[in-house]
Tab-separated table of C-alpha atoms in Angstrom:
chain	number	residue	atom	x	y	z
Z	1	MET	CA	94.141	172.777	-7.665
Z	2	SER	CA	95.498	174.641	-4.635
Z	3	GLU	CA	97.886	172.780	-2.317
Z	4	ALA	CA	96.832	174.866	0.698
Z	5	PRO	CA	93.953	172.601	1.847
Z	6	PHE	CA	96.214	169.563	1.541
Z	7	VAL	CA	99.019	171.215	3.538
Z	8	SER	CA	96.537	172.359	6.139
Z	9	TYR	CA	95.089	168.876	6.417
Z	10	TRP	CA	98.559	167.316	6.724
Z	11	THR	CA	99.619	169.840	9.385
Z	12	GLU	CA	96.468	169.141	11.368
Z	13	ARG	CA	97.144	165.405	11.203
Z	14	GLN	CA	100.647	165.980	12.522
Z	15	HIS	CA	99.297	168.012	15.439
Z	16	ILE	CA	96.769	165.296	16.246
Z	17	HIS	CA	99.466	162.621	16.092
Z	18	LYS	CA	101.727	164.629	18.399
Z	19	ARG	CA	98.901	165.145	20.900
Z	20	GLN	CA	98.076	161.434	20.855
Z	21	SER	CA	101.753	160.543	21.339
Z	22	ALA	CA	102.048	162.994	24.216
Z	23	MET	CA	98.912	161.604	25.829
Z	24	ALA	CA	100.198	158.066	25.395
Z	25	GLN	CA	103.525	158.991	26.957
Z	26	THR	CA	101.762	160.785	29.793
Z	27	GLY	CA	99.570	157.750	30.368
Z	28	PHE	CA	102.594	155.469	30.356
Z	29	GLY	CA	104.406	157.818	32.717
Z	30	ARG	CA	101.477	157.867	35.093
Z	31	ARG	CA	101.196	154.084	35.018
Z	32	TYR	CA	104.941	153.757	35.600
Z	33	LEU	CA	104.850	156.255	38.463
Z	34	LYS	CA	101.848	154.515	40.003
Z	35	ALA	CA	103.563	151.141	39.738
Z	36	PHE	CA	106.775	152.561	41.218
Z	37	VAL	CA	104.984	154.216	44.122
Z	38	SER	CA	102.959	151.070	44.802
Z	39	GLY	CA	106.117	148.993	44.691
Z	40	PHE	CA	107.918	151.445	46.944
Z	41	PHE	CA	105.292	151.283	49.636
Z	42	VAL	CA	105.265	147.514	49.420
Z	43	ALA	CA	109.056	147.209	49.447
Z	44	VAL	CA	109.785	149.641	52.270
Z	45	PRO	CA	107.801	147.759	54.955
Z	46	VAL	CA	109.397	144.526	53.766
Z	47	THR	CA	112.850	146.087	54.062
Z	48	VAL	CA	112.070	147.542	57.470
Z	49	THR	CA	110.671	144.196	58.594
Z	50	VAL	CA	113.764	142.341	57.406
Z	51	LEU	CA	116.085	144.825	59.112
Z	52	ASP	CA	114.010	144.745	62.281
Z	53	ARG	CA	114.257	140.959	62.366
Z	54	LEU	CA	117.997	140.915	61.747
Z	55	ALA	CA	119.472	143.977	63.435
Z	56	TYR	CA	118.978	147.663	64.161
Z	57	VAL	CA	120.986	150.538	65.581
Z	58	ALA	CA	120.311	152.422	68.789
Z	59	ARG	CA	121.837	155.342	70.637
Z	60	VAL	CA	122.856	154.612	74.207
Z	61	GLU	CA	121.527	157.131	76.707
Z	62	GLY	CA	122.710	157.714	80.238
Z	63	ALA	CA	125.588	156.534	82.399
Z	64	SER	CA	124.380	153.118	83.572
Z	65	MET	CA	126.772	151.205	81.293
Z	66	GLN	CA	129.887	153.284	81.898
Z	67	PRO	CA	132.735	152.748	81.294
Z	68	SER	CA	131.845	150.107	78.689
Z	69	LEU	CA	129.432	152.440	76.882
Z	70	ASN	CA	129.366	156.253	76.888
Z	71	PRO	CA	132.737	156.477	78.669
Z	72	ASP	CA	132.975	160.239	78.136
Z	73	GLY	CA	129.779	160.890	80.035
Z	74	GLY	CA	127.456	161.156	77.054
Z	75	VAL	CA	129.179	164.078	75.328
Z	76	SER	CA	129.136	161.965	72.180
Z	77	PRO	CA	126.762	159.050	72.926
Z	78	ASP	CA	127.705	155.620	71.652
Z	79	VAL	CA	125.582	154.134	68.884
Z	80	VAL	CA	125.476	150.348	68.946
Z	81	LEU	CA	124.417	147.665	66.492
Z	82	LEU	CA	121.868	145.374	68.106
Z	83	ASN	CA	121.686	141.885	66.649
Z	84	ARG	CA	118.145	140.547	66.832
Z	85	TRP	CA	118.786	137.374	64.866
Z	86	SER	CA	121.256	136.057	67.434
Z	87	VAL	CA	118.652	136.155	70.231
Z	88	ARG	CA	115.715	134.798	68.242
Z	89	ASN	CA	115.804	131.616	70.352
Z	90	TYR	CA	116.667	133.531	73.537
Z	91	ARG	CA	120.232	132.240	73.457
Z	92	VAL	CA	122.424	134.606	75.412
Z	93	GLN	CA	125.414	134.082	77.643
Z	94	ARG	CA	126.815	135.699	80.741
Z	95	GLY	CA	128.633	138.891	79.883
Z	96	ASP	CA	126.505	139.761	76.841
Z	97	ILE	CA	125.263	143.335	76.616
Z	98	VAL	CA	121.608	143.138	75.650
Z	99	SER	CA	118.673	145.380	74.869
Z	100	LEU	CA	115.319	144.515	76.376
Z	101	LEU	CA	111.978	145.990	77.216
Z	102	SER	CA	111.891	147.502	80.663
Z	103	PRO	CA	109.845	145.324	83.039
Z	104	LYS	CA	108.587	148.550	84.612
Z	105	ASN	CA	107.744	150.390	81.391
Z	106	PRO	CA	107.106	148.307	78.247
Z	107	GLN	CA	107.365	151.470	76.130
Z	108	GLN	CA	111.021	151.851	77.106
Z	109	LYS	CA	114.042	149.789	76.063
Z	110	ILE	CA	117.013	149.426	78.380
Z	111	ILE	CA	120.530	148.148	77.731
Z	112	LYS	CA	122.310	146.089	80.399
Z	113	ARG	CA	124.814	143.282	80.886
Z	114	VAL	CA	123.741	139.688	81.504
Z	115	ILE	CA	125.155	138.659	84.887
Z	116	GLY	CA	123.259	135.427	85.381
Z	117	VAL	CA	121.222	133.004	83.304
Z	118	GLU	CA	118.510	130.632	84.448
Z	119	GLY	CA	119.657	128.398	87.299
Z	120	ASP	CA	122.490	130.694	88.436
Z	121	PHE	CA	122.785	131.792	92.060
Z	122	ILE	CA	123.575	135.503	92.278
Z	123	LYS	CA	124.847	137.621	95.137
Z	124	THR	CA	122.783	140.749	94.663
Z	125	LEU	CA	123.748	144.388	95.151
Z	126	GLY	CA	120.988	145.939	97.214
Z	127	TYR	CA	118.084	143.704	96.146
Z	128	LYS	CA	115.527	142.698	98.770
Z	129	ASN	CA	117.127	139.239	98.931
Z	130	ARG	CA	120.879	138.993	99.358
Z	131	TYR	CA	121.044	135.837	97.239
Z	132	VAL	CA	118.793	134.932	94.340
Z	133	ARG	CA	118.433	131.893	92.149
Z	134	VAL	CA	117.583	133.030	88.613
Z	135	PRO	CA	114.305	131.266	87.712
Z	136	ASP	CA	113.884	129.256	84.538
Z	137	GLY	CA	113.197	131.504	81.545
Z	138	HIS	CA	114.784	134.543	83.209
Z	139	LEU	CA	117.990	136.578	83.297
Z	140	TRP	CA	119.757	138.651	85.910
Z	141	ILE	CA	120.896	141.925	84.329
Z	142	GLU	CA	122.945	144.837	85.659
Z	143	GLY	CA	124.478	148.062	84.470
Z	144	ASP	CA	128.261	148.318	84.697
Z	145	HIS	CA	128.013	151.577	86.638
Z	146	HIS	CA	126.686	150.257	89.924
Z	147	GLY	CA	124.681	152.809	91.853
Z	148	HIS	CA	123.708	154.569	88.630
Z	149	SER	CA	121.703	151.757	87.063
Z	150	PHE	CA	118.082	150.699	87.338
Z	151	ASP	CA	118.429	146.948	86.881
Z	152	SER	CA	117.741	143.544	88.429
Z	153	ASN	CA	118.996	144.817	91.775
Z	154	ALA	CA	115.871	146.996	91.758
Z	155	PHE	CA	113.276	144.843	89.975
Z	156	GLY	CA	114.673	141.314	90.184
Z	157	PRO	CA	115.148	138.699	87.436
Z	158	VAL	CA	113.685	139.589	84.040
Z	159	SER	CA	111.831	137.341	81.640
Z	160	LEU	CA	113.627	136.153	78.511
Z	161	GLY	CA	110.508	137.250	76.652
Z	162	LEU	CA	111.577	140.877	77.145
Z	163	LEU	CA	114.837	140.300	75.277
Z	164	HIS	CA	115.092	142.470	72.157
Z	165	GLY	CA	118.656	142.241	70.851
Z	166	ARG	CA	122.324	141.720	71.660
Z	167	ALA	CA	124.825	144.551	71.245
Z	168	SER	CA	127.476	143.294	68.829
Z	169	HIS	CA	129.367	146.463	67.795
Z	170	ILE	CA	129.864	150.097	68.697
Z	171	ILE	CA	129.509	151.855	65.342
Z	172	TRP	CA	129.597	155.533	66.381
Z	173	PRO	CA	131.516	157.714	67.016
Z	174	PRO	CA	134.183	156.470	64.570
Z	175	SER	CA	136.899	156.628	67.225
Z	176	ARG	CA	134.897	154.134	69.285
Z	177	TRP	CA	134.246	151.570	66.535
Z	178	GLN	CA	134.764	148.097	67.981
Z	179	ARG	CA	133.267	144.678	68.373
Z	180	ILE	CA	131.589	144.048	71.714
Z	181	GLU	CA	132.740	140.797	73.285
Z	182	PRO	CA	131.024	139.100	76.243
Z	183	SER	CA	132.733	140.152	79.442
Z	184	LEU	CA	131.825	139.546	83.044
Z	185	PRO	CA	133.607	141.306	85.942
Z	186	PRO	CA	135.215	138.684	88.222
Z	187	GLU	CA	133.366	140.033	91.257
Z	188	ARG	CA	130.020	139.532	89.492
Z	189	GLN	CA	130.488	135.889	88.610
Z	190	PRO	CA	127.522	133.759	89.714
Z	191	LEU	CA	128.219	131.816	92.897
Z	192	LEU	CA	126.703	128.525	91.768
Z	193	ASN	CA	124.920	127.039	88.814
Z	194	TRP	CA	121.616	125.228	89.038
Z	195	ASP	CA	123.002	121.805	89.977
Z	196	GLY	CA	125.145	123.136	92.799
Z	197	ALA	CA	128.502	122.992	91.006
Z	198	ARG	CA	130.824	125.893	91.684
Z	199	GLU	CA	130.586	128.478	88.909
Z	200	ASP	CA	134.340	128.481	88.283
Z	201	SER	CA	134.031	124.892	87.047
Z	202	TYR	CA	131.029	125.594	84.843
Z	203	ASP	CA	131.696	125.495	81.115
Z	204	ASP	CA	129.593	127.779	78.894
């Protein structure tokens, strides 16, 4: 009896087995890829959401916060870390540098310093009223570079609801890396707090 038919049969079986194995591996690979892609598109929004709730980075444009931010005139703009978690309950203090939605253009975010909190009496710099009491639920914000800033001296107190984050660090350029501490120029201290006590006796 010739062995040729048997060898041919065995070779054919091997080819079939290899094809089935390849198809199985391809199917597994496709399922794995599909699962990975599905997981990726689920995970990325979650990650973005988590980061957006905690903190994000932003490049500072313009000269309104000089010399605190962009001291070299924007040749190498500062990039700041904005802490969203710290303002989740709208808790800010005088001297904080904050990011908020512009009251004149909700599509634009601005970065300014908190000069007064609710109840503070402010001596304004060119506002329609020389003195203003910051209403409840509002802030008085200004840029450090007076005369080059579109701030509360133009549009008045801003709602706490526009608050978006607090600048906690300068992270770029490397030579500028530093923590941002609350700081209020002495000449911009509120005159009085809400109950009429002098601001220099008010304890934050």
